[in-house]
Tab-separated table of C-alpha atoms in Angstrom:
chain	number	residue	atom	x	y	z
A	1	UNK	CA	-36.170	48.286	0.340
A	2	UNK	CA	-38.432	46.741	2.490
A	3	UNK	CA	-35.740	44.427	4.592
A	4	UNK	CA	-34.106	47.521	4.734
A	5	UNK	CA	-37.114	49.881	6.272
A	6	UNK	CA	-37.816	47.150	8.624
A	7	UNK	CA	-33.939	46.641	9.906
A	8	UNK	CA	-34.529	50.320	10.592
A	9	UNK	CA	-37.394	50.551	12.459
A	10	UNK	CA	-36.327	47.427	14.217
A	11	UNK	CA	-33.119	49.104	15.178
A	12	UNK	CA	-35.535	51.973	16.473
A	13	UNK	CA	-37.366	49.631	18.737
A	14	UNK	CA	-34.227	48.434	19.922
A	15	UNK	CA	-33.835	45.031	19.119
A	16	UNK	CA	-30.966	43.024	18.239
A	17	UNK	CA	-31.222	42.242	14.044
A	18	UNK	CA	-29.134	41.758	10.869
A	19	UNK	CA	-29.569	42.029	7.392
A	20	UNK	CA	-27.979	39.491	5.075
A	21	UNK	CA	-27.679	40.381	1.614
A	22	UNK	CA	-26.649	38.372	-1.062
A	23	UNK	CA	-25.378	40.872	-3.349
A	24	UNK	CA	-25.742	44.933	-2.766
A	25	UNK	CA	-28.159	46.798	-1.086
A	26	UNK	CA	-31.014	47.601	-3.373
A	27	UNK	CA	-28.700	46.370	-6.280
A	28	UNK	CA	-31.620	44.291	-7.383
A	29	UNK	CA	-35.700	45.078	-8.098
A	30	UNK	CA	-35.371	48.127	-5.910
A	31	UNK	CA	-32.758	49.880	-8.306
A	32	UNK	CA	-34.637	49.415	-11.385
A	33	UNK	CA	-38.112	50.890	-10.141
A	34	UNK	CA	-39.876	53.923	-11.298
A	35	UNK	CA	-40.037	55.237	-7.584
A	36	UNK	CA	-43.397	56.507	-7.570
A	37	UNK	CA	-44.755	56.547	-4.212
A	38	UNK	CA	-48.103	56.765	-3.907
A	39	UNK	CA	-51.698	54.814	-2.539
A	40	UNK	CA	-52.914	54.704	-6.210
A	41	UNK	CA	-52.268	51.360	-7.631
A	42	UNK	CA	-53.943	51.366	-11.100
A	43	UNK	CA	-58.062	51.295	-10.328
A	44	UNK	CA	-56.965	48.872	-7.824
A	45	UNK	CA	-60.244	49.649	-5.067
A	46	UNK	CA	-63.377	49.321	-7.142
A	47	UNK	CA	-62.183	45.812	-7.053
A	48	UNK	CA	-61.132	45.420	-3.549
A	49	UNK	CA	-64.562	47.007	-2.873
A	50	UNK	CA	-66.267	44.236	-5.046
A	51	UNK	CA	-64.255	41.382	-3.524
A	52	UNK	CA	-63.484	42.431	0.040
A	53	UNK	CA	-66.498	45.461	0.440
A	54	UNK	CA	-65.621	49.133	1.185
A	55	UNK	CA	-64.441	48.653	4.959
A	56	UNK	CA	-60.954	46.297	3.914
A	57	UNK	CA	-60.799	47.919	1.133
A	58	UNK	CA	-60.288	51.288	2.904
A	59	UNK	CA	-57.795	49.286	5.475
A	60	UNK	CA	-55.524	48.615	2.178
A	61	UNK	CA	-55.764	52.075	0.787
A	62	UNK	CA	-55.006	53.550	4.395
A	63	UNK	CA	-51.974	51.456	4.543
A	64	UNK	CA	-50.181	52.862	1.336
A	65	UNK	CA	-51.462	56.437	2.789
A	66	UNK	CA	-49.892	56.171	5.872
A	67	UNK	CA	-47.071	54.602	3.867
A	68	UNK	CA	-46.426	57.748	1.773
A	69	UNK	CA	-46.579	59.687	4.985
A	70	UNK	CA	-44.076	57.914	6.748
A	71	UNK	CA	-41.304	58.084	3.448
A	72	UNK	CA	-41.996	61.972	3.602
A	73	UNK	CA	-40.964	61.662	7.767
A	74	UNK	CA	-38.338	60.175	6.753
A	75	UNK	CA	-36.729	61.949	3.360
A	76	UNK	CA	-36.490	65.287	5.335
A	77	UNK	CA	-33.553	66.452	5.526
A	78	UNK	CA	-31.999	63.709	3.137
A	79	UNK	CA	-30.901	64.228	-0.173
A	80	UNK	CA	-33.077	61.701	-2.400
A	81	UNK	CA	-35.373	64.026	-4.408
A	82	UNK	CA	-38.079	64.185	-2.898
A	83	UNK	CA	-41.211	65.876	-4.121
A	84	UNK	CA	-44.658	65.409	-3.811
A	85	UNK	CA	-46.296	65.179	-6.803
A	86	UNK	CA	-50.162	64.503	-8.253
A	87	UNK	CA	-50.736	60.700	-9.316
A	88	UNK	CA	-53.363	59.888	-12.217
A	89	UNK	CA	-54.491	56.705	-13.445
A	90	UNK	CA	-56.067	57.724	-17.179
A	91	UNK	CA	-58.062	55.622	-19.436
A	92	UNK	CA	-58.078	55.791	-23.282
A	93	UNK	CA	-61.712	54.436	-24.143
A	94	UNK	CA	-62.869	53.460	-20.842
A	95	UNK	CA	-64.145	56.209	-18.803
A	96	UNK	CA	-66.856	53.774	-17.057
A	97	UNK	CA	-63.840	52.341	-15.326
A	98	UNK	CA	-62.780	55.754	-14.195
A	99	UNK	CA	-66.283	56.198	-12.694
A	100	UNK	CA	-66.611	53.158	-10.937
A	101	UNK	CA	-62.991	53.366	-9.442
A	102	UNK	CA	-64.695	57.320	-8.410
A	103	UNK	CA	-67.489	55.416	-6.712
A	104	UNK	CA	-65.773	53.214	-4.718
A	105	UNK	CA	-63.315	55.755	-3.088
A	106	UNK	CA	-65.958	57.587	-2.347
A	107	UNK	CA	-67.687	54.712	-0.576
A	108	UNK	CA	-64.461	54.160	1.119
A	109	UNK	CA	-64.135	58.030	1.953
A	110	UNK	CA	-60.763	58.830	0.102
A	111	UNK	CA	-61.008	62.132	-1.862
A	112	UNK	CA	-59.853	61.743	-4.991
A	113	UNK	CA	-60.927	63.562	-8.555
A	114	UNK	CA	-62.102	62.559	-12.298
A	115	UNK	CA	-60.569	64.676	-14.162
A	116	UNK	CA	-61.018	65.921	-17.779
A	117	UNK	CA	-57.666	66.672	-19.411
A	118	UNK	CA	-53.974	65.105	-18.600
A	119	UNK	CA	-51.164	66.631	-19.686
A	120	UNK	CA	-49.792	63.487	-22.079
A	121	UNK	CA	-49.516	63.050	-25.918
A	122	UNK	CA	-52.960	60.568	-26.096
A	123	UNK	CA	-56.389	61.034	-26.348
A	124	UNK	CA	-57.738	59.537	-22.960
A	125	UNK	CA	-61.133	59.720	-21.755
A	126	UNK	CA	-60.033	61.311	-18.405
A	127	UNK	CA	-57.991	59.820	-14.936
A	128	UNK	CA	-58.782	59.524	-11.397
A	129	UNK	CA	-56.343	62.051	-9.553
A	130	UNK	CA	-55.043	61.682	-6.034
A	131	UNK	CA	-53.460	64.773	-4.810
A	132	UNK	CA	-49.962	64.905	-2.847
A	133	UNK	CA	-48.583	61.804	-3.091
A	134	UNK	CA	-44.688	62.020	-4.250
A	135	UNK	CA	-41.622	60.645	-6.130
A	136	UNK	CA	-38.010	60.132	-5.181
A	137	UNK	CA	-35.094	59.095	-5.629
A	138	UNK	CA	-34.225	55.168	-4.138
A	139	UNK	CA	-31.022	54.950	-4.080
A	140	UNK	CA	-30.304	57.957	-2.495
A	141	UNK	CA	-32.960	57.155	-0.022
A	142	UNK	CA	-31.164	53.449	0.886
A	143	UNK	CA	-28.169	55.147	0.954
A	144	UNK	CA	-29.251	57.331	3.622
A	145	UNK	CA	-31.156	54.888	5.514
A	146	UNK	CA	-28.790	51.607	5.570
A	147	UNK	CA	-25.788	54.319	7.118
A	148	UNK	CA	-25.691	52.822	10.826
A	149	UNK	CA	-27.629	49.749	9.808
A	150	UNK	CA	-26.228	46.181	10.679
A	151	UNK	CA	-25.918	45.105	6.961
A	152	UNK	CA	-23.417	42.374	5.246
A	153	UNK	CA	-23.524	42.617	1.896
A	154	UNK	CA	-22.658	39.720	-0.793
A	155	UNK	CA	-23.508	37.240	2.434
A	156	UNK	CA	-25.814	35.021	0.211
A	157	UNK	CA	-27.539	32.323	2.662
A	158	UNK	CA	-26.774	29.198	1.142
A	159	UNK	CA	-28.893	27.121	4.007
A	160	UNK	CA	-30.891	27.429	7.114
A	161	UNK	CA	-30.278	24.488	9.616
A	162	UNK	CA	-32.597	25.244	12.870
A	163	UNK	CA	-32.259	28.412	13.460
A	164	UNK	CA	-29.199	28.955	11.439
A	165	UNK	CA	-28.524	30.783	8.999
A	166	UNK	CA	-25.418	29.354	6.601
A	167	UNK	CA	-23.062	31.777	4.252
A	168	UNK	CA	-19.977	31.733	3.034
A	169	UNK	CA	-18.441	33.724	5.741
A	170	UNK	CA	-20.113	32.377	8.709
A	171	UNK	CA	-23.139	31.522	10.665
A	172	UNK	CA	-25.583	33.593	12.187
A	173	UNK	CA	-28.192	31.858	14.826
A	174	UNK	CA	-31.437	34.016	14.884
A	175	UNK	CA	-35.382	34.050	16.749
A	176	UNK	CA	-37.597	35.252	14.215
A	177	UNK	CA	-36.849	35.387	10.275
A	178	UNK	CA	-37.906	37.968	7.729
A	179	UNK	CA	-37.816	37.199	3.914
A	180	UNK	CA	-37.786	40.269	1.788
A	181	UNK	CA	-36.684	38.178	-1.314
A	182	UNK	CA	-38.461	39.581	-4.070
A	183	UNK	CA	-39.589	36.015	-4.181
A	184	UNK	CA	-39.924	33.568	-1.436
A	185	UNK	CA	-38.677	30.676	-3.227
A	186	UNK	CA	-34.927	31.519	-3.064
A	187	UNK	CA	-33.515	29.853	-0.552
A	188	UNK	CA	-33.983	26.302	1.252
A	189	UNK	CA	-35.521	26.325	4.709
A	190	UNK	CA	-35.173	23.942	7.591
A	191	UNK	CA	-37.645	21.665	9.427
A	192	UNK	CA	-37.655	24.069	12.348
A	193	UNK	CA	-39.637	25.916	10.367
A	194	UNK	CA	-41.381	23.315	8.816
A	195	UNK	CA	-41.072	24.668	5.419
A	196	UNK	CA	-39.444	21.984	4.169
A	197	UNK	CA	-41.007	20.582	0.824
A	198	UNK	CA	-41.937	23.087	-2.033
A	199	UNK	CA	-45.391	23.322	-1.234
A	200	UNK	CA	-45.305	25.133	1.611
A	201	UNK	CA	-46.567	28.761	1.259
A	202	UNK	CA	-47.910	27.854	-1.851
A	203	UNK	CA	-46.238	30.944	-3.810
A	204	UNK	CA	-45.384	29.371	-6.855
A	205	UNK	CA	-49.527	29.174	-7.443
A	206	UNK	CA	-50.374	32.608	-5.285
A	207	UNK	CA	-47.397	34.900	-7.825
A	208	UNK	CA	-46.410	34.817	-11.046
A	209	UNK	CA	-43.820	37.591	-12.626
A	210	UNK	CA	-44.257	40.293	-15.155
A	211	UNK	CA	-41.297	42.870	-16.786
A	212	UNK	CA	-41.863	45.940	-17.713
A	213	UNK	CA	-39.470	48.499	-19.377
A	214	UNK	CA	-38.212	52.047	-18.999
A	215	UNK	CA	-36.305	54.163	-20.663
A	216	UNK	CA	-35.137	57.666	-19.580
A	217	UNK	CA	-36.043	60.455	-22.524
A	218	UNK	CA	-34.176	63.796	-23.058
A	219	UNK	CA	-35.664	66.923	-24.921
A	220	UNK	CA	-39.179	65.122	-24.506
A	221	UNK	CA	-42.459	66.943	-22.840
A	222	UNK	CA	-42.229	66.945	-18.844
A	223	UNK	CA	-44.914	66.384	-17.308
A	224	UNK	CA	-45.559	67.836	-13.794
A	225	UNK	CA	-47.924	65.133	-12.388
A	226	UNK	CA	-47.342	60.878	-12.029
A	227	UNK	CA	-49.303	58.888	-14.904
A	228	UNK	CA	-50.132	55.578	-15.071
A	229	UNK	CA	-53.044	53.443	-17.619
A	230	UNK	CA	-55.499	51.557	-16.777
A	231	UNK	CA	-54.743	48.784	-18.819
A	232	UNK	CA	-51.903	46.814	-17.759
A	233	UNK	CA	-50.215	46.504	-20.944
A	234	UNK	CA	-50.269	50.172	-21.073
A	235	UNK	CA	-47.734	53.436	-20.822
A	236	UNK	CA	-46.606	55.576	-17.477
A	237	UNK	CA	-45.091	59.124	-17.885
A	238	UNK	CA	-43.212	61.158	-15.132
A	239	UNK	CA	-40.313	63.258	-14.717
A	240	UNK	CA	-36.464	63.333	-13.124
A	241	UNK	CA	-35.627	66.084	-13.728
A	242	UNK	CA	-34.688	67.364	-16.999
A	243	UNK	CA	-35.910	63.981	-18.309
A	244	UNK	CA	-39.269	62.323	-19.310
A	245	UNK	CA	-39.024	58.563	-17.989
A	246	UNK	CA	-41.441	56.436	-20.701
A	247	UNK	CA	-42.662	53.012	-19.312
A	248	UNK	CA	-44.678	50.658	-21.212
A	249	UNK	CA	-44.165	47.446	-23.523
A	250	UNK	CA	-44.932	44.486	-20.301
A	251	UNK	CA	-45.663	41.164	-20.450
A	252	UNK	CA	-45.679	38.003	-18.439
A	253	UNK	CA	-42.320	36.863	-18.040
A	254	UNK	CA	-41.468	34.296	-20.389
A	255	UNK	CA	-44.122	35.713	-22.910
A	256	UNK	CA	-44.086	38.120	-25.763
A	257	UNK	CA	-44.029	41.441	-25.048
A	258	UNK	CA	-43.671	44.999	-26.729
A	259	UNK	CA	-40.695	45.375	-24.641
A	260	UNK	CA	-38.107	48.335	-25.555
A	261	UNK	CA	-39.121	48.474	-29.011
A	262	UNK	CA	-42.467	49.395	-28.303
A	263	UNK	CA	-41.455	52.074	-25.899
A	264	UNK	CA	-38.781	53.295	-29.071
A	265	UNK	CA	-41.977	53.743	-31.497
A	266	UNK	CA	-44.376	55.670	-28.574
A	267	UNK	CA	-41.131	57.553	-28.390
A	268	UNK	CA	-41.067	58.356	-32.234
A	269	UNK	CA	-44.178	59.608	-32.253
A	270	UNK	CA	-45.061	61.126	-29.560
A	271	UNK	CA	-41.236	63.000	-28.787
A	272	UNK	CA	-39.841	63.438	-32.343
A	273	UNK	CA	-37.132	65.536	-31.093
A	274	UNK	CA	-36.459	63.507	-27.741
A	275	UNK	CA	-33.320	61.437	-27.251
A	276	UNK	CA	-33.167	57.975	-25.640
A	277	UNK	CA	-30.367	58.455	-23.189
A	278	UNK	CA	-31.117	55.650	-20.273
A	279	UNK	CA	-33.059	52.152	-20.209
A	280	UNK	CA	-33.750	49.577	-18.461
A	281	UNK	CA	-36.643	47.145	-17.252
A	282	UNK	CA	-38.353	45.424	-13.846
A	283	UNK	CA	-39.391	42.607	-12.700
A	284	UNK	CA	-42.652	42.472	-10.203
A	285	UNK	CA	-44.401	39.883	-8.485
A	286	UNK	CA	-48.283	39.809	-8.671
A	287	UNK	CA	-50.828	38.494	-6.400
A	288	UNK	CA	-54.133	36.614	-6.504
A	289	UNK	CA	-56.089	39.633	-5.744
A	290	UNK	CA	-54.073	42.822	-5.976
A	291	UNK	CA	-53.011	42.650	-2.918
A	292	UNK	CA	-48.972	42.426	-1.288
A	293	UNK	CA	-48.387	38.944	0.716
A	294	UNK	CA	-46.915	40.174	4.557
A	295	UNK	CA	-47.065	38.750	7.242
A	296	UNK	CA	-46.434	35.060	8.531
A	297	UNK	CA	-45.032	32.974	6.028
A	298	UNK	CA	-47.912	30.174	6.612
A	299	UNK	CA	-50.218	29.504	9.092
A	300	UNK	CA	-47.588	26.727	10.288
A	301	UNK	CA	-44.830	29.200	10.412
A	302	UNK	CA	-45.114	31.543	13.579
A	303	UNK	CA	-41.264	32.925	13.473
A	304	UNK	CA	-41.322	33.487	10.136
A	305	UNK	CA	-42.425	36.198	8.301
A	306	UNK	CA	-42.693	37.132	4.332
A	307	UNK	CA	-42.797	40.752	2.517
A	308	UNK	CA	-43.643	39.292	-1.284
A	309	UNK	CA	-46.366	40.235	-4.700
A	310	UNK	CA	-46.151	43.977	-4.584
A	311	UNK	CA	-48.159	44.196	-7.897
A	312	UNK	CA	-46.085	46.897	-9.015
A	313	UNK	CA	-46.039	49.254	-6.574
A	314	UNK	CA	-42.672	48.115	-4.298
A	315	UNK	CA	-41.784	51.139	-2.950
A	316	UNK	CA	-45.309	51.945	-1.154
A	317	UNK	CA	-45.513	48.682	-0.354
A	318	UNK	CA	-41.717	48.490	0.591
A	319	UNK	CA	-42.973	50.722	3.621
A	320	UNK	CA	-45.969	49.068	4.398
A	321	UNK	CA	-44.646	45.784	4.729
A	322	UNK	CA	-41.790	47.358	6.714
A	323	UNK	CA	-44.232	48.850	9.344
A	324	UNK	CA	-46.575	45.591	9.286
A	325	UNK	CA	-43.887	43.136	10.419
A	326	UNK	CA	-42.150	45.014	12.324
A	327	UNK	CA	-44.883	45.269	14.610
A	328	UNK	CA	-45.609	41.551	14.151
A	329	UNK	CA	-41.760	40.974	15.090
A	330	UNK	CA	-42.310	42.986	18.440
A	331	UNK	CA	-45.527	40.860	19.239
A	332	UNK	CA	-47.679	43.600	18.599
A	333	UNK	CA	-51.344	44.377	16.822
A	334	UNK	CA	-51.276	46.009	13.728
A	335	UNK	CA	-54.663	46.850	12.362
A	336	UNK	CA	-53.370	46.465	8.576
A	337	UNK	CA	-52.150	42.478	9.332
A	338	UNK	CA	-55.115	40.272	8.606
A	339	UNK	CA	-55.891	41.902	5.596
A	340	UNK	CA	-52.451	41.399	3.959
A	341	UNK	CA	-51.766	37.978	5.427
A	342	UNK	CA	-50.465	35.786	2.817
A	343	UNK	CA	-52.161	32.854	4.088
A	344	UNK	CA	-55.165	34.701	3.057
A	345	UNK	CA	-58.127	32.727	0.501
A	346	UNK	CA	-56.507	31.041	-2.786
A	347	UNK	CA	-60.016	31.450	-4.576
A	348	UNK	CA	-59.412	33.738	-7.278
A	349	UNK	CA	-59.848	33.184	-11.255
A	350	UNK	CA	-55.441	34.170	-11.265
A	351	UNK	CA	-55.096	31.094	-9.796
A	352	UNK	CA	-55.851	28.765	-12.302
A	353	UNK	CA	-54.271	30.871	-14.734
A	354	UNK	CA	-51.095	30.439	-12.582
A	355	UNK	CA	-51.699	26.521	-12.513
A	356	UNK	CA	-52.577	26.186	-15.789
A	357	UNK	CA	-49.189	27.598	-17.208
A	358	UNK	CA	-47.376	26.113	-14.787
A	359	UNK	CA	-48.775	22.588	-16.190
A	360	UNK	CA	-47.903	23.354	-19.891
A	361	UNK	CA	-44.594	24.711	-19.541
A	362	UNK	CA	-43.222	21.598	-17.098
A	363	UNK	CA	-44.947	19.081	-20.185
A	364	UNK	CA	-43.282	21.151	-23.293
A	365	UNK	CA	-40.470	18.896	-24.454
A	366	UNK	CA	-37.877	21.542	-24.306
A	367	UNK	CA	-33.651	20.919	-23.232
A	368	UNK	CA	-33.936	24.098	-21.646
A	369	UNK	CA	-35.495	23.315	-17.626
A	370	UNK	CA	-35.744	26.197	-14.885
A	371	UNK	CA	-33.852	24.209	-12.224
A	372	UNK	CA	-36.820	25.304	-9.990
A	373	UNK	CA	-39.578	23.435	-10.769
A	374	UNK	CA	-38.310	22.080	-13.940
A	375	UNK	CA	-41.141	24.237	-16.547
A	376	UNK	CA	-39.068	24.720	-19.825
A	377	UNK	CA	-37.445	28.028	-20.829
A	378	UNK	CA	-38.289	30.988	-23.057
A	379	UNK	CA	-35.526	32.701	-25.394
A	380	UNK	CA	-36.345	36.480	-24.620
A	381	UNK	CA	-33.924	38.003	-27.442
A	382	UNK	CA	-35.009	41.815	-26.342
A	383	UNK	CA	-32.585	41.105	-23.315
A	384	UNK	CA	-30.423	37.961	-24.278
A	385	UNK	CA	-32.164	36.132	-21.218
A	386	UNK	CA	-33.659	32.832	-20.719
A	387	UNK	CA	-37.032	33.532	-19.067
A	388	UNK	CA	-39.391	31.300	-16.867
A	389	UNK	CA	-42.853	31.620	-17.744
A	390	UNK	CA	-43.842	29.435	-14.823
A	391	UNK	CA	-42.843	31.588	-11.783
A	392	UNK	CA	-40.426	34.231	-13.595
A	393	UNK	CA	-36.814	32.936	-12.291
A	394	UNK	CA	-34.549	34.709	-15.411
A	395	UNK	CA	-31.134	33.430	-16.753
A	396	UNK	CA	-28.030	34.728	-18.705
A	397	UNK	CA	-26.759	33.657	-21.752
A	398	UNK	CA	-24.760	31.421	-19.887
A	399	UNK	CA	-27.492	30.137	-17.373
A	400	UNK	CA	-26.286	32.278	-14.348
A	401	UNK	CA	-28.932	32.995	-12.799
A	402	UNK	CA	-30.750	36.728	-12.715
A	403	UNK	CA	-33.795	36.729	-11.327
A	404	UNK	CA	-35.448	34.265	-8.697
A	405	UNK	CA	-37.280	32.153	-6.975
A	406	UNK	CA	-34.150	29.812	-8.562
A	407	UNK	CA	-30.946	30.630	-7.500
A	408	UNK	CA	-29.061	27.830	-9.183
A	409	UNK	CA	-27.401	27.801	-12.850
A	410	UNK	CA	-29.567	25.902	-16.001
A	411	UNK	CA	-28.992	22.552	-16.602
A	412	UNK	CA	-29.808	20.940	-19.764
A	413	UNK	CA	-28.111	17.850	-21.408
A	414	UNK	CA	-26.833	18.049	-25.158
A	415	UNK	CA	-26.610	21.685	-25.147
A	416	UNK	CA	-24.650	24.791	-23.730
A	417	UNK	CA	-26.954	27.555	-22.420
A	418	UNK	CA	-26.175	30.016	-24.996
A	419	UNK	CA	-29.266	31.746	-26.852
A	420	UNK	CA	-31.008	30.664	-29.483
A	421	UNK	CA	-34.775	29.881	-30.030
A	422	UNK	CA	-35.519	26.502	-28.831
């Protein structure tokens, strides 16, 4: 979503572009996401207010406003389903949270409410409300938007020498690069960009990956607003619809995890009645400090630019990143830019979290080895997959690969790739 928003507004400004990608349009992270669109990321600004003070803060949580504004420019008069809709983030046992999130937005001058009563199946101790933000439907929306767009699909870029850009079909030379790759690990880069060498960027410390799961509920409870936890490891709630979509059950990639059978049980007992007609789950990158990585790929990379670590929230930040490097593209100031630059301070606690796994996993004596950075490889059985718990890439049964930053097939001697606990 994002490459695509900023081919478009590119193509607006009227300069010359095209978008390369290596399978379908928005056949990857983008079609699996709960398409909420809103500036409410979980409590995210009591603790940008703590670690960056009120003013950035506020420069983040303007961004994703202006972000939701822009989507509902652009869904009129397209047929994606759009509607504006309430967002909550509720609490179970932790209404101090609630207040201090309250606190902060009001510091930062965004007026949102603490509300007593939700309209879900749990007990919760209230949820911070912002008002009029919305909900749609992506793939409609792409579908819409990539109509006149210079796009070649299933053109996977297998190399960049110089300023060129190597696929299967051809060559294309270019001036300025954007990566929307979910993860900018998946593909090689050249020494014109002096990217060559893995640590570069440093991404595989800044992200690591986490999967959560959906699943699509009929004859359950609507719900009119957009609900969210607190807690990371717990449930969202909205509607599509005649359907309830349930989310819930994430962990770290490579880790345990509630996964769909979680979900199955909240769905026994809180919708007796409902029926489990759709599922499926997401992958998401996540940041040092809450915050999306846009802008210049690293300090030593001026024609380069990055749209990475959405923390969840890809389709807000899908725009912002769009309208962020666009106007670093066209050489001009955006006041949004320093704040999200991804070459922005590495000192957060996430950080040696990140390191520390990655450390473990490359010394476990394991047959299984991401081809990567060579960290050994989980069995997830909920979804047949071998998962890296390193930096998230995913593989089949058969070691094709499903989710980056590796791109290449597993490799292990002594043993075929099918699944089994190792």
């Amino acid at each position: 979503m994002a490459g695509i928003l900023c081919a478009r507004f590119l193509q607006e400004a009227g300069v010359d572009y095209v978008v390369l990608e290596g399978d379908t349009v928005c056949s990857g992270v983008t079609g699996n996401t709960t398409a909420k669109i809103t500036s409410q990321h979980g409590l995210l600004y009591q603790r940008l207010h703590k670690s960056i003070g009120a003013e950035r803060a506020g420069i983040v949580l303007e961004a994703n406003q202006r972000a939701v504004e822009r989507y509902a420019e652009l869904c009129q008069g397209i047929g994606c389903d759009f509607e504006r809709k309430d967002s909550y983030v509720y609490s179970l046992e932790n209404r101090d949270k609630l207040e201090k999130e309250m606190q902060a937005l009001g510091e930062i001058g965004f007026p949102a409410e603490l509300t007593e009563t939700v309209e879900l199946p749990l007990s919760t101790v209230g949820a911070v409300r912002f008002r009029d933000q919305a909900q749609f439907h992506p793939l409609k929306f792409a579908g819409q938007i990539v109509s006149g767009l210079n796009v070649y699909e299933r053109s996977f870029v297998k190399e960049l020498r110089g300023n060129t850009a190597v696929t299967d079909s051809g060559k294309i030379t270019f001036r300025k690069l954007v990566m929307a790759v979910h993860f900018p690990f998946g593909m090689p880069l050249s020494s014109s960009f002096r990217l060559r060498g893995r640590l570069r960027g440093l991404y595989f410390l800044k992200m690591y990956q986490h999967r959560s799961y959906v699943m699509a509920l009929k004859d359950a409870s609507l719900v009119k607003g957009m609900y969210v936890d607190e807690s990371r490891t717990g449930m969202s709630f909205r509607s599509y619809g005649n359907l309830l979509l349930l989310g819930g059950g994430g962990h770290r990639t490579g880790k345990r995890g509630g996964g769909w059978h979680e979900l199955r049980r909240s769905a026994e007992n809180f919708y007796p009645g409902a029926a489990e007609v759709r599922r499926w789950a997401a992958q998401d990158c996540m940041t040092l400090d809450g915050i999306p990585y846009i802008g210049r790929y690293s300090r030593r990379t001026p024609d380069c630019y990055v749209a990475t670590g959405f923390n969840k929230w890809g389709m807000t930040s899908s725009m912002v990143a769009a309208m962020i490097l666009t106007d670093l593209v066209l050489e001009k100031e955006n006041p949004c830019a320093e704040v999200f630059r991804p070459s922005r301070s590495l000192l957060r606690s996430q950080l040696l979290v990140n390191a520390g796994e990655a450390v473990v996993n490359m010394l476990s004596p394991v047959k299984k080895r991401c081809p990567h950075m060579g960290c050994a490889l989980r069995w997830n059985a909920e979804e047949r997959s071998w998962d890296c718990p390193c930096h998230g890439s995913r593989f089949d049964g058969e070691g094709h690969p499903l989710d980056n930053p590796s791109n290449n097939n597993i490799r292990s001697k002594g043993s075929d790739a099918k699944g089994g606990k190792r």
